[in-house]
mmCIF file of C-alpha atoms and ligand atoms in Angstrom:
data_model
loop_
_atom_site.group_PDB
_atom_site.id
_atom_site.type_symbol
_atom_site.label_atom_id
_atom_site.label_comp_id
_atom_site.label_asym_id
_atom_site.label_seq_id
_atom_site.Cartn_x
_atom_site.Cartn_y
_atom_site.Cartn_z
ATOM 1 C CA MET A 1 0.000 0.000 0.000
ATOM 2 C CA THR A 2 1.468 3.350 -1.085
ATOM 3 C CA HIS A 3 0.475 6.386 0.976
ATOM 4 C CA THR A 4 0.125 9.841 -0.578
ATOM 5 C CA ARG A 5 -1.182 13.212 0.522
ATOM 6 C CA CYS A 6 -2.664 13.871 -2.918
ATOM 7 C CA LEU A 7 -3.644 11.414 -5.612
ATOM 8 C CA ILE A 8 -4.708 12.753 -9.000
ATOM 9 C CA ILE A 9 -6.643 10.563 -11.433
ATOM 10 C CA GLY A 10 -6.343 11.581 -15.087
ATOM 11 C CA SER A 11 -3.700 13.057 -17.367
ATOM 12 C CA GLY A 12 -5.551 15.715 -19.365
ATOM 13 C CA PRO A 13 -5.106 19.466 -18.870
ATOM 14 C CA ALA A 14 -7.032 19.273 -15.549
ATOM 15 C CA GLY A 15 -4.951 16.437 -14.091
ATOM 16 C CA TYR A 16 -1.584 17.836 -15.153
ATOM 17 C CA THR A 17 -2.419 21.355 -13.962
ATOM 18 C CA ALA A 18 -3.592 19.969 -10.614
ATOM 19 C CA ALA A 19 -0.268 18.106 -10.430
ATOM 20 C CA ILE A 20 1.763 21.268 -11.133
ATOM 21 C CA TYR A 21 0.009 23.129 -8.305
ATOM 22 C CA ALA A 22 -0.032 20.203 -5.857
ATOM 23 C CA ALA A 23 3.640 19.492 -6.486
ATOM 24 C CA ARG A 24 4.591 23.153 -5.984
ATOM 25 C CA ALA A 25 2.638 23.054 -2.705
ATOM 26 C CA ASN A 26 4.951 20.185 -1.706
ATOM 27 C CA LEU A 27 2.171 17.582 -1.615
ATOM 28 C CA GLN A 28 4.331 15.189 -3.692
ATOM 29 C CA PRO A 29 1.314 14.092 -5.731
ATOM 30 C CA ILE A 30 0.908 10.770 -7.467
ATOM 31 C CA LEU A 31 -0.859 11.029 -10.825
ATOM 32 C CA ILE A 32 -2.554 7.960 -12.332
ATOM 33 C CA GLU A 33 -2.438 8.523 -16.080
ATOM 34 C CA GLY A 34 -5.410 6.392 -17.164
ATOM 35 C CA PRO A 35 -6.091 4.628 -20.455
ATOM 36 C CA GLN A 36 -4.977 7.528 -22.665
ATOM 37 C CA THR A 37 -2.008 9.586 -21.498
ATOM 38 C CA GLY A 38 -2.744 13.208 -22.328
ATOM 39 C CA GLY A 39 -6.510 12.652 -22.344
ATOM 40 C CA GLN A 40 -9.045 13.530 -25.015
ATOM 41 C CA LEU A 41 -7.004 16.306 -26.577
ATOM 42 C CA MET A 42 -4.619 13.688 -27.908
ATOM 43 C CA ILE A 43 -7.204 12.722 -30.500
ATOM 44 C CA THR A 44 -7.629 16.225 -31.917
ATOM 45 C CA THR A 45 -5.519 17.559 -34.766
ATOM 46 C CA GLU A 46 -4.353 20.940 -33.609
ATOM 47 C CA ILE A 47 -5.130 23.153 -30.608
ATOM 48 C CA GLU A 48 -5.741 26.717 -31.709
ATOM 49 C CA ASN A 49 -7.487 28.206 -28.706
ATOM 50 C CA PHE A 50 -5.231 27.500 -25.735
ATOM 51 C CA PRO A 51 -3.711 30.811 -24.611
ATOM 52 C CA GLY A 52 0.041 31.044 -25.029
ATOM 53 C CA TYR A 53 0.258 29.307 -28.402
ATOM 54 C CA PRO A 54 -0.351 32.050 -30.998
ATOM 55 C CA ASP A 55 0.432 29.716 -33.908
ATOM 56 C CA GLY A 56 -1.522 26.744 -32.497
ATOM 57 C CA VAL A 57 0.088 23.646 -31.033
ATOM 58 C CA GLU A 58 -0.024 19.924 -31.655
ATOM 59 C CA PRO A 59 -1.783 18.039 -28.834
ATOM 60 C CA PHE A 60 1.222 15.830 -28.148
ATOM 61 C CA GLN A 61 3.444 18.889 -27.727
ATOM 62 C CA MET A 62 1.104 20.684 -25.335
ATOM 63 C CA MET A 63 0.430 17.659 -23.172
ATOM 64 C CA ASP A 64 4.125 16.804 -23.059
ATOM 65 C CA ASP A 65 4.876 20.391 -21.961
ATOM 66 C CA LEU A 66 2.283 20.096 -19.170
ATOM 67 C CA ARG A 67 3.582 16.690 -18.097
ATOM 68 C CA ARG A 68 7.199 17.863 -17.968
ATOM 69 C CA GLN A 69 6.143 20.914 -15.963
ATOM 70 C CA ALA A 70 4.374 18.658 -13.433
ATOM 71 C CA ALA A 71 7.407 16.316 -13.331
ATOM 72 C CA ARG A 72 9.791 19.219 -12.679
ATOM 73 C CA PHE A 73 8.212 19.900 -9.270
ATOM 74 C CA GLY A 74 8.117 16.278 -8.133
ATOM 75 C CA THR A 75 4.946 14.588 -9.453
ATOM 76 C CA THR A 76 5.138 10.796 -9.600
ATOM 77 C CA PHE A 77 3.400 9.341 -12.664
ATOM 78 C CA VAL A 78 1.795 5.914 -12.654
ATOM 79 C CA SER A 79 0.723 4.400 -15.972
ATOM 80 C CA GLY A 80 -2.464 2.355 -15.830
ATOM 81 C CA SER A 81 -6.109 2.888 -14.980
ATOM 82 C CA VAL A 82 -7.975 3.019 -11.700
ATOM 83 C CA THR A 83 -10.071 -0.124 -11.337
ATOM 84 C CA ASN A 84 -11.558 0.465 -7.896
ATOM 85 C CA ALA A 85 -12.153 3.458 -5.632
ATOM 86 C CA ARG A 86 -13.350 3.537 -2.021
ATOM 87 C CA LEU A 87 -13.762 7.162 -1.132
ATOM 88 C CA GLY A 88 -14.476 8.747 2.244
ATOM 89 C CA VAL A 89 -12.921 10.129 5.395
ATOM 90 C CA PRO A 90 -10.472 9.593 6.960
ATOM 91 C CA ILE A 91 -8.672 8.078 3.967
ATOM 92 C CA ASN A 92 -9.411 7.120 0.361
ATOM 93 C CA TYR A 93 -8.376 3.801 -1.179
ATOM 94 C CA ILE A 94 -7.611 3.573 -4.873
ATOM 95 C CA THR A 95 -6.670 0.429 -6.807
ATOM 96 C CA VAL A 96 -4.795 0.584 -10.108
ATOM 97 C CA GLU A 97 -5.018 -2.250 -12.648
ATOM 98 C CA ASP A 98 -6.602 -4.513 -9.975
ATOM 99 C CA LYS A 99 -3.297 -4.873 -8.109
ATOM 100 C CA ASP A 100 -1.552 -1.710 -6.893
ATOM 101 C CA GLU A 101 -3.176 -0.105 -3.837
ATOM 102 C CA TYR A 102 -2.909 3.547 -2.841
ATOM 103 C CA GLU A 103 -4.221 5.317 0.238
ATOM 104 C CA ALA A 104 -4.687 9.007 -0.338
ATOM 105 C CA GLU A 105 -5.503 11.818 2.072
ATOM 106 C CA THR A 106 -6.974 13.784 -0.817
ATOM 107 C CA VAL A 107 -8.097 12.724 -4.297
ATOM 108 C CA ILE A 108 -8.563 14.883 -7.384
ATOM 109 C CA ILE A 109 -10.762 13.195 -9.984
ATOM 110 C CA ALA A 110 -9.873 14.451 -13.473
ATOM 111 C CA THR A 111 -10.978 11.512 -15.577
ATOM 112 C CA GLY A 112 -12.517 13.493 -18.449
ATOM 113 C CA ALA A 113 -15.166 12.114 -20.776
ATOM 114 C CA SER A 114 -15.459 9.555 -23.602
ATOM 115 C CA ALA A 115 -17.046 9.678 -27.041
ATOM 116 C CA LYS A 116 -20.764 8.833 -27.282
ATOM 117 C CA PHE A 117 -22.282 6.415 -29.777
ATOM 118 C CA LEU A 118 -25.731 6.643 -31.400
ATOM 119 C CA GLY A 119 -26.923 3.380 -29.876
ATOM 120 C CA ILE A 120 -27.869 1.620 -33.132
ATOM 121 C CA GLN A 121 -27.014 -2.051 -33.548
ATOM 122 C CA SER A 122 -24.910 -1.635 -36.681
ATOM 123 C CA GLU A 123 -22.426 0.589 -34.827
ATOM 124 C CA GLN A 124 -21.506 -2.489 -32.821
ATOM 125 C CA ASP A 125 -21.652 -4.817 -35.838
ATOM 126 C CA TYR A 126 -19.168 -2.695 -37.805
ATOM 127 C CA LYS A 127 -16.896 -1.618 -34.937
ATOM 128 C CA GLY A 128 -13.359 -1.795 -36.266
ATOM 129 C CA LYS A 129 -14.840 -2.413 -39.742
ATOM 130 C CA GLY A 130 -15.543 1.143 -40.747
ATOM 131 C CA VAL A 131 -16.981 2.715 -37.565
ATOM 132 C CA SER A 132 -14.770 5.080 -35.601
ATOM 133 C CA ALA A 133 -15.061 7.838 -33.003
ATOM 134 C CA CYS A 134 -11.710 9.399 -33.828
ATOM 135 C CA ALA A 135 -10.864 10.874 -37.224
ATOM 136 C CA THR A 136 -7.316 11.722 -36.208
ATOM 137 C CA CYS A 137 -6.678 8.139 -35.160
ATOM 138 C CA ASP A 138 -8.357 6.360 -38.072
ATOM 139 C CA GLY A 139 -8.727 8.893 -40.899
ATOM 140 C CA PHE A 140 -5.552 7.739 -42.597
ATOM 141 C CA PHE A 141 -7.210 4.395 -43.443
ATOM 142 C CA TYR A 142 -9.781 6.229 -45.576
ATOM 143 C CA ARG A 143 -7.487 8.095 -47.938
ATOM 144 C CA ARG A 144 -9.207 8.858 -51.273
ATOM 145 C CA LYS A 145 -12.421 7.210 -49.995
ATOM 146 C CA THR A 146 -15.852 8.544 -49.011
ATOM 147 C CA VAL A 147 -16.794 8.892 -45.368
ATOM 148 C CA ALA A 148 -19.561 10.318 -43.194
ATOM 149 C CA VAL A 149 -19.261 12.214 -39.925
ATOM 150 C CA VAL A 150 -22.259 12.434 -37.574
ATOM 151 C CA GLY A 151 -22.845 15.530 -35.458
ATOM 152 C CA GLY A 152 -23.197 19.280 -35.785
ATOM 153 C CA GLY A 153 -20.857 20.557 -33.069
ATOM 154 C CA ASP A 154 -17.253 21.752 -33.132
ATOM 155 C CA THR A 155 -15.900 18.224 -32.921
ATOM 156 C CA ALA A 156 -17.925 17.059 -35.941
ATOM 157 C CA CYS A 157 -16.867 20.092 -37.992
ATOM 158 C CA GLU A 158 -13.245 19.695 -36.988
ATOM 159 C CA GLU A 159 -13.307 16.008 -37.905
ATOM 160 C CA ALA A 160 -15.064 16.662 -41.223
ATOM 161 C CA ASN A 161 -12.445 19.257 -42.141
ATOM 162 C CA TYR A 162 -9.620 16.972 -41.110
ATOM 163 C CA LEU A 163 -11.034 14.083 -43.147
ATOM 164 C CA SER A 164 -11.576 16.310 -46.194
ATOM 165 C CA ASN A 165 -7.775 16.581 -46.453
ATOM 166 C CA LEU A 166 -7.519 12.829 -46.815
ATOM 167 C CA CYS A 167 -10.767 11.684 -48.397
ATOM 168 C CA GLU A 168 -12.451 12.050 -51.741
ATOM 169 C CA LYS A 169 -15.712 13.202 -50.142
ATOM 170 C CA VAL A 170 -17.115 13.771 -46.656
ATOM 171 C CA TYR A 171 -20.803 13.791 -45.702
ATOM 172 C CA LEU A 172 -21.687 15.597 -42.494
ATOM 173 C CA ILE A 173 -24.904 14.114 -41.076
ATOM 174 C CA VAL A 174 -26.672 16.716 -38.910
ATOM 175 C CA ARG A 175 -29.982 15.983 -37.209
ATOM 176 C CA LYS A 176 -31.084 19.632 -36.941
ATOM 177 C CA PRO A 177 -31.516 22.200 -39.760
ATOM 178 C CA TYR A 178 -28.449 24.071 -38.442
ATOM 179 C CA LEU A 179 -24.977 23.484 -37.011
ATOM 180 C CA ARG A 180 -24.280 23.971 -33.326
ATOM 181 C CA ALA A 181 -20.558 24.561 -33.959
ATOM 182 C CA SER A 182 -18.820 27.938 -33.504
ATOM 183 C CA LYS A 183 -19.109 30.352 -36.444
ATOM 184 C CA ILE A 184 -15.505 29.886 -37.583
ATOM 185 C CA MET A 185 -15.906 26.094 -37.704
ATOM 186 C CA GLN A 186 -19.242 26.382 -39.514
ATOM 187 C CA ASP A 187 -17.671 28.614 -42.147
ATOM 188 C CA ARG A 188 -14.831 26.167 -42.707
ATOM 189 C CA VAL A 189 -17.279 23.317 -43.252
ATOM 190 C CA LEU A 190 -19.786 25.201 -45.390
ATOM 191 C CA ASN A 191 -17.041 26.598 -47.632
ATOM 192 C CA ASN A 192 -15.277 23.285 -48.075
ATOM 193 C CA PRO A 193 -16.143 21.857 -51.519
ATOM 194 C CA LYS A 194 -15.362 18.303 -50.384
ATOM 195 C CA ILE A 195 -17.931 18.386 -47.557
ATOM 196 C CA GLU A 196 -21.655 17.899 -48.181
ATOM 197 C CA VAL A 197 -23.789 18.761 -45.171
ATOM 198 C CA LEU A 198 -26.941 16.647 -44.856
ATOM 199 C CA PHE A 199 -29.163 18.705 -42.557
ATOM 200 C CA GLU A 200 -32.157 17.080 -40.855
ATOM 201 C CA HIS A 201 -30.858 13.551 -41.428
ATOM 202 C CA ASN A 202 -30.626 10.737 -38.880
ATOM 203 C CA THR A 203 -28.824 7.444 -39.310
ATOM 204 C CA LEU A 204 -31.026 4.354 -39.393
ATOM 205 C CA ARG A 205 -28.442 1.664 -40.110
ATOM 206 C CA LEU A 206 -25.123 0.928 -41.726
ATOM 207 C CA THR A 207 -24.887 -1.513 -44.592
ATOM 208 C CA GLY A 208 -22.161 -3.598 -46.213
ATOM 209 C CA GLU A 209 -20.921 -7.171 -46.642
ATOM 210 C CA ASN A 210 -18.011 -7.346 -44.200
ATOM 211 C CA ARG A 211 -17.245 -3.658 -43.780
ATOM 212 C CA VAL A 212 -19.212 -0.428 -43.953
ATOM 213 C CA GLU A 213 -20.235 0.221 -47.554
ATOM 214 C CA GLY A 214 -23.180 2.518 -47.002
ATOM 215 C CA ALA A 215 -25.690 4.061 -44.624
ATOM 216 C CA ASP A 216 -29.477 4.337 -44.675
ATOM 217 C CA LEU A 217 -30.547 7.766 -43.471
ATOM 218 C CA ILE A 218 -33.948 9.170 -42.693
ATOM 219 C CA TYR A 219 -34.638 12.704 -43.839
ATOM 220 C CA LYS A 220 -37.114 14.903 -41.907
ATOM 221 C CA LYS A 221 -38.333 12.078 -39.710
ATOM 222 C CA GLY A 222 -42.021 12.380 -38.789
ATOM 223 C CA GLU A 223 -42.720 15.190 -41.275
ATOM 224 C CA PRO A 224 -44.702 14.998 -44.543
ATOM 225 C CA GLU A 225 -41.419 15.111 -46.536
ATOM 226 C CA GLU A 226 -39.991 12.122 -44.615
ATOM 227 C CA GLU A 227 -37.837 9.977 -46.889
ATOM 228 C CA ILE A 228 -35.262 7.177 -46.582
ATOM 229 C CA ARG A 229 -32.026 7.993 -48.371
ATOM 230 C CA HIS A 230 -28.966 5.844 -48.961
ATOM 231 C CA ILE A 231 -25.388 7.076 -49.162
ATOM 232 C CA ALA A 232 -22.386 5.016 -50.254
ATOM 233 C CA ILE A 233 -19.560 5.381 -47.731
ATOM 234 C CA ASN A 234 -16.468 3.486 -46.604
ATOM 235 C CA GLY A 235 -16.196 4.967 -43.117
ATOM 236 C CA PHE A 236 -18.602 6.268 -40.469
ATOM 237 C CA PHE A 237 -17.242 8.664 -37.840
ATOM 238 C CA LEU A 238 -19.155 9.574 -34.687
ATOM 239 C CA ALA A 239 -18.753 13.071 -33.260
ATOM 240 C CA ILE A 240 -21.891 13.536 -31.170
ATOM 241 C CA GLY A 241 -20.480 14.501 -27.814
ATOM 242 C CA HIS A 242 -19.140 12.772 -24.775
ATOM 243 C CA LYS A 243 -20.052 10.902 -21.600
ATOM 244 C CA PRO A 244 -18.189 11.750 -18.370
ATOM 245 C CA ASN A 245 -15.948 8.960 -17.041
ATOM 246 C CA THR A 246 -17.347 8.844 -13.525
ATOM 247 C CA ASP A 247 -18.925 5.375 -13.142
ATOM 248 C CA LEU A 248 -16.157 4.209 -10.794
ATOM 249 C CA PHE A 249 -16.845 6.938 -8.272
ATOM 250 C CA ARG A 250 -20.609 6.593 -8.048
ATOM 251 C CA PRO A 251 -22.656 6.484 -5.903
ATOM 252 C CA ALA A 252 -20.160 7.753 -3.260
ATOM 253 C CA VAL A 253 -19.525 10.880 -5.313
ATOM 254 C CA GLU A 254 -22.688 12.758 -6.236
ATOM 255 C CA CYS A 255 -23.282 13.197 -9.975
ATOM 256 C CA ASN A 256 -26.018 14.809 -12.054
ATOM 257 C CA GLU A 257 -28.362 12.867 -14.362
ATOM 258 C CA GLU A 258 -25.820 12.799 -17.193
ATOM 259 C CA GLY A 259 -23.095 11.543 -14.858
ATOM 260 C CA TYR A 260 -21.160 14.803 -14.416
ATOM 261 C CA ILE A 261 -19.726 15.163 -10.899
ATOM 262 C CA ILE A 262 -21.489 17.873 -8.928
ATOM 263 C CA VAL A 263 -19.055 20.327 -7.360
ATOM 264 C CA ARG A 264 -19.993 22.642 -4.499
ATOM 265 C CA GLY A 265 -20.759 26.251 -5.385
ATOM 266 C CA ASP A 266 -17.702 28.076 -6.600
ATOM 267 C CA SER A 267 -15.292 25.307 -5.602
ATOM 268 C CA GLN A 268 -14.097 21.977 -6.989
ATOM 269 C CA ALA A 269 -15.120 20.100 -3.822
ATOM 270 C CA THR A 270 -17.425 17.093 -4.184
ATOM 271 C CA ASN A 271 -19.847 15.857 -1.521
ATOM 272 C CA VAL A 272 -17.032 13.650 -0.117
ATOM 273 C CA PRO A 273 -14.647 15.632 2.121
ATOM 274 C CA GLY A 274 -11.111 15.577 0.697
ATOM 275 C CA VAL A 275 -12.292 14.511 -2.770
ATOM 276 C CA PHE A 276 -12.243 17.121 -5.528
ATOM 277 C CA ALA A 277 -13.175 16.999 -9.224
ATOM 278 C CA ALA A 278 -11.739 18.958 -12.136
ATOM 279 C CA GLY A 279 -12.031 19.110 -15.897
ATOM 280 C CA ASP A 280 -14.634 17.580 -18.207
ATOM 281 C CA CYS A 281 -15.816 14.938 -15.708
ATOM 282 C CA ALA A 282 -17.349 17.810 -13.726
ATOM 283 C CA ASP A 283 -18.080 20.284 -16.514
ATOM 284 C CA PRO A 284 -21.236 19.879 -18.606
ATOM 285 C CA HIS A 285 -21.028 23.491 -19.796
ATOM 286 C CA TYR A 286 -17.681 24.519 -21.260
ATOM 287 C CA ARG A 287 -15.594 21.369 -21.896
ATOM 288 C CA GLN A 288 -12.564 23.393 -22.921
ATOM 289 C CA ALA A 289 -8.925 22.628 -22.190
ATOM 290 C CA ILE A 290 -8.299 26.033 -20.649
ATOM 291 C CA VAL A 291 -11.309 25.700 -18.339
ATOM 292 C CA ALA A 292 -10.182 22.196 -17.371
ATOM 293 C CA ALA A 293 -6.705 23.507 -16.580
ATOM 294 C CA GLY A 294 -8.191 26.299 -14.439
ATOM 295 C CA SER A 295 -10.368 23.880 -12.507
ATOM 296 C CA GLY A 296 -7.343 21.591 -11.960
ATOM 297 C CA CYS A 297 -5.526 24.538 -10.409
ATOM 298 C CA LYS A 298 -8.497 25.278 -8.135
ATOM 299 C CA ALA A 299 -8.812 21.624 -7.091
ATOM 300 C CA ALA A 300 -5.127 21.437 -6.087
ATOM 301 C CA ILE A 301 -5.289 24.673 -4.082
ATOM 302 C CA GLU A 302 -8.401 23.374 -2.320
ATOM 303 C CA ALA A 303 -6.771 19.993 -1.610
ATOM 304 C CA ASP A 304 -3.817 21.806 -0.031
ATOM 305 C CA ARG A 305 -6.120 23.972 2.117
ATOM 306 C CA TYR A 306 -8.098 20.898 3.163
ATOM 307 C CA LEU A 307 -4.906 19.178 4.314
ATOM 308 C CA GLN A 308 -3.768 22.260 6.206
ATOM 309 C CA ALA A 309 -7.129 22.540 7.959
HETATM 310 P P1 NDP B 401 -21.497 19.118 -28.695
HETATM 311 O O1 NDP B 401 -22.288 18.623 -27.541
HETATM 312 O O2 NDP B 401 -21.200 20.561 -28.805
HETATM 313 O O3 NDP B 401 -22.220 18.711 -30.069
HETATM 314 C C1 NDP B 401 -22.742 17.423 -30.256
HETATM 315 C C2 NDP B 401 -23.400 17.374 -31.614
HETATM 316 O O4 NDP B 401 -23.848 16.032 -31.831
HETATM 317 C C3 NDP B 401 -24.615 18.273 -31.728
HETATM 318 O O5 NDP B 401 -24.703 18.819 -33.025
HETATM 319 C C4 NDP B 401 -25.766 17.310 -31.462
HETATM 320 O O6 NDP B 401 -26.956 17.666 -32.126
HETATM 321 C C5 NDP B 401 -25.240 16.045 -32.101
HETATM 322 N N1 NDP B 401 -25.853 14.852 -31.541
HETATM 323 C C6 NDP B 401 -25.918 14.478 -30.235
HETATM 324 N N2 NDP B 401 -26.555 13.305 -30.103
HETATM 325 C C7 NDP B 401 -26.915 12.924 -31.362
HETATM 326 C C8 NDP B 401 -27.610 11.821 -31.885
HETATM 327 N N3 NDP B 401 -28.054 10.840 -31.107
HETATM 328 N N4 NDP B 401 -27.805 11.778 -33.219
HETATM 329 C C9 NDP B 401 -27.340 12.748 -34.037
HETATM 330 N N5 NDP B 401 -26.667 13.835 -33.607
HETATM 331 C C10 NDP B 401 -26.463 13.924 -32.276
HETATM 332 O O7 NDP B 401 -20.178 18.204 -28.662
HETATM 333 P P2 NDP B 401 -18.755 18.463 -29.325
HETATM 334 O O8 NDP B 401 -18.015 17.225 -29.013
HETATM 335 O O9 NDP B 401 -18.871 18.876 -30.722
HETATM 336 O O10 NDP B 401 -18.142 19.684 -28.501
HETATM 337 C C11 NDP B 401 -18.031 19.636 -27.083
HETATM 338 C C12 NDP B 401 -17.373 20.925 -26.582
HETATM 339 O O11 NDP B 401 -16.008 20.983 -27.010
HETATM 340 C C13 NDP B 401 -18.062 22.162 -27.134
HETATM 341 O O12 NDP B 401 -18.085 23.144 -26.130
HETATM 342 C C14 NDP B 401 -17.150 22.592 -28.272
HETATM 343 O O13 NDP B 401 -17.216 23.975 -28.528
HETATM 344 C C15 NDP B 401 -15.766 22.162 -27.757
HETATM 345 N N6 NDP B 401 -14.829 21.888 -28.858
HETATM 346 C C16 NDP B 401 -13.989 22.884 -29.286
HETATM 347 C C17 NDP B 401 -13.096 22.683 -30.315
HETATM 348 C C18 NDP B 401 -12.210 23.782 -30.750
HETATM 349 O O14 NDP B 401 -12.448 24.924 -30.365
HETATM 350 N N7 NDP B 401 -11.179 23.536 -31.526
HETATM 351 C C19 NDP B 401 -13.008 21.372 -30.993
HETATM 352 C C20 NDP B 401 -13.945 20.395 -30.493
HETATM 353 C C21 NDP B 401 -14.816 20.668 -29.472
HETATM 354 P P3 NDP B 401 -27.894 18.858 -31.605
HETATM 355 O O15 NDP B 401 -27.211 20.124 -31.976
HETATM 356 O O16 NDP B 401 -29.131 18.584 -32.349
HETATM 357 O O17 NDP B 401 -28.041 18.666 -30.118
#
C-alpha cells in the first residue's frame, strides 16, 4: 500500500495542472495517467485556442509540456487505470489495474469524458470495420475514400475538415436544420467543396458485406417530406459529444443525471470531504482545455487547504 497526501486521477489538462500546483505546494502528488495519457485532446488535430500558443500547437506537444512541468516539481506518474475506488474520510483507497493499492488523504478526480455512440445495432456490428469515433486516429485508413461524420458541433466540424484533407468526399450528417458549432468552424465546413452537409438527417443503419459500404438515413423524420435515403460510404465517424468517465466513483460521489460530478458552489469540492473533481468529468457546460486547466488549479489549491485545515 502506497500512501500519498494527494492522488490525481487523469492526465488531461485538468490532471496535469492539478499536479503542477499540488507538487509546488509540496504535496508530492501521485498522478494515475489512465487509459490515454494526455486525455481527449490527444485525438484532436491541432489546438488553436489555448492561450500562449499564438500559432496553435499539436496536442502531443502541449500535453508533453504540461507533463514535464508537473514532473519538474516532483509529481510521480503511474501508468495504468484506476479499477476500484473507495472514497471517504479519513482516507481514500484507490486500486490501479486490480493490483496496486494507494491510500490518499486527498483525491482529485480528473478523468474526463469519452465519445458517445448513437446506440444503433450496426455501430456495434461494424466496430473496427468502418466505424470510428476518432478521425485523427483512423482517418488515414480512408485516404481517397468517401466517409460520413455524424454531429453538428465543433468536434464534428473539426473532424469533417480533417477528413476532407484525406478523403475524396465527406458527408456531415446533422440531425437539426443548423450546425451547433462555432461560427468559424461552420464557415470552414460550409465553404469546403469536399464536404456535403446533410441537414435534418438521422442514421437508421449501416450496410455492407463485411465492412461499412453505405448508410441508410432518414430525412425529416415524422414530417410529410420524410424519406429514406442511402449514401455510399467506406467509413462512419461519430462526433456527437461525450459521456463523463465517472462510473467508478458513483454512488459515493454525487453526480447529475448525465453523470457529471457535482461540485460545491464556486469550488471543486465534491460531496465527499477531501475529494475534488476537475475538468470535463465535472463540466457539462464549457468542456474546454483552458477551463479544465483552471479547474485543476483550483482543485489542487483546495486539496492543499483541506490538508492544512
Ligand atoms: P457538442 O455537444 O457541442 O455537439 C454534439 C453534436 O452532436 C450536436 O450537433 C448534437 O446535435 C449532435 N448529436 C448528439 N446526439 C446525437 C444523436 N443521437 N444523433 C445525431 N446527432 C447527435 O459536442 P462536441 O463534441 O462537438 O463539442 C463539445 C465541446 O467541445 C463544445 O463546447 C465545443 O465547442 C468544444 N470543442 C472545441 C473545439 C475547438 O475549439 N477547436 C473542438 C472540439 C470541441 P444537436 O445540436 O441537435 O443537439
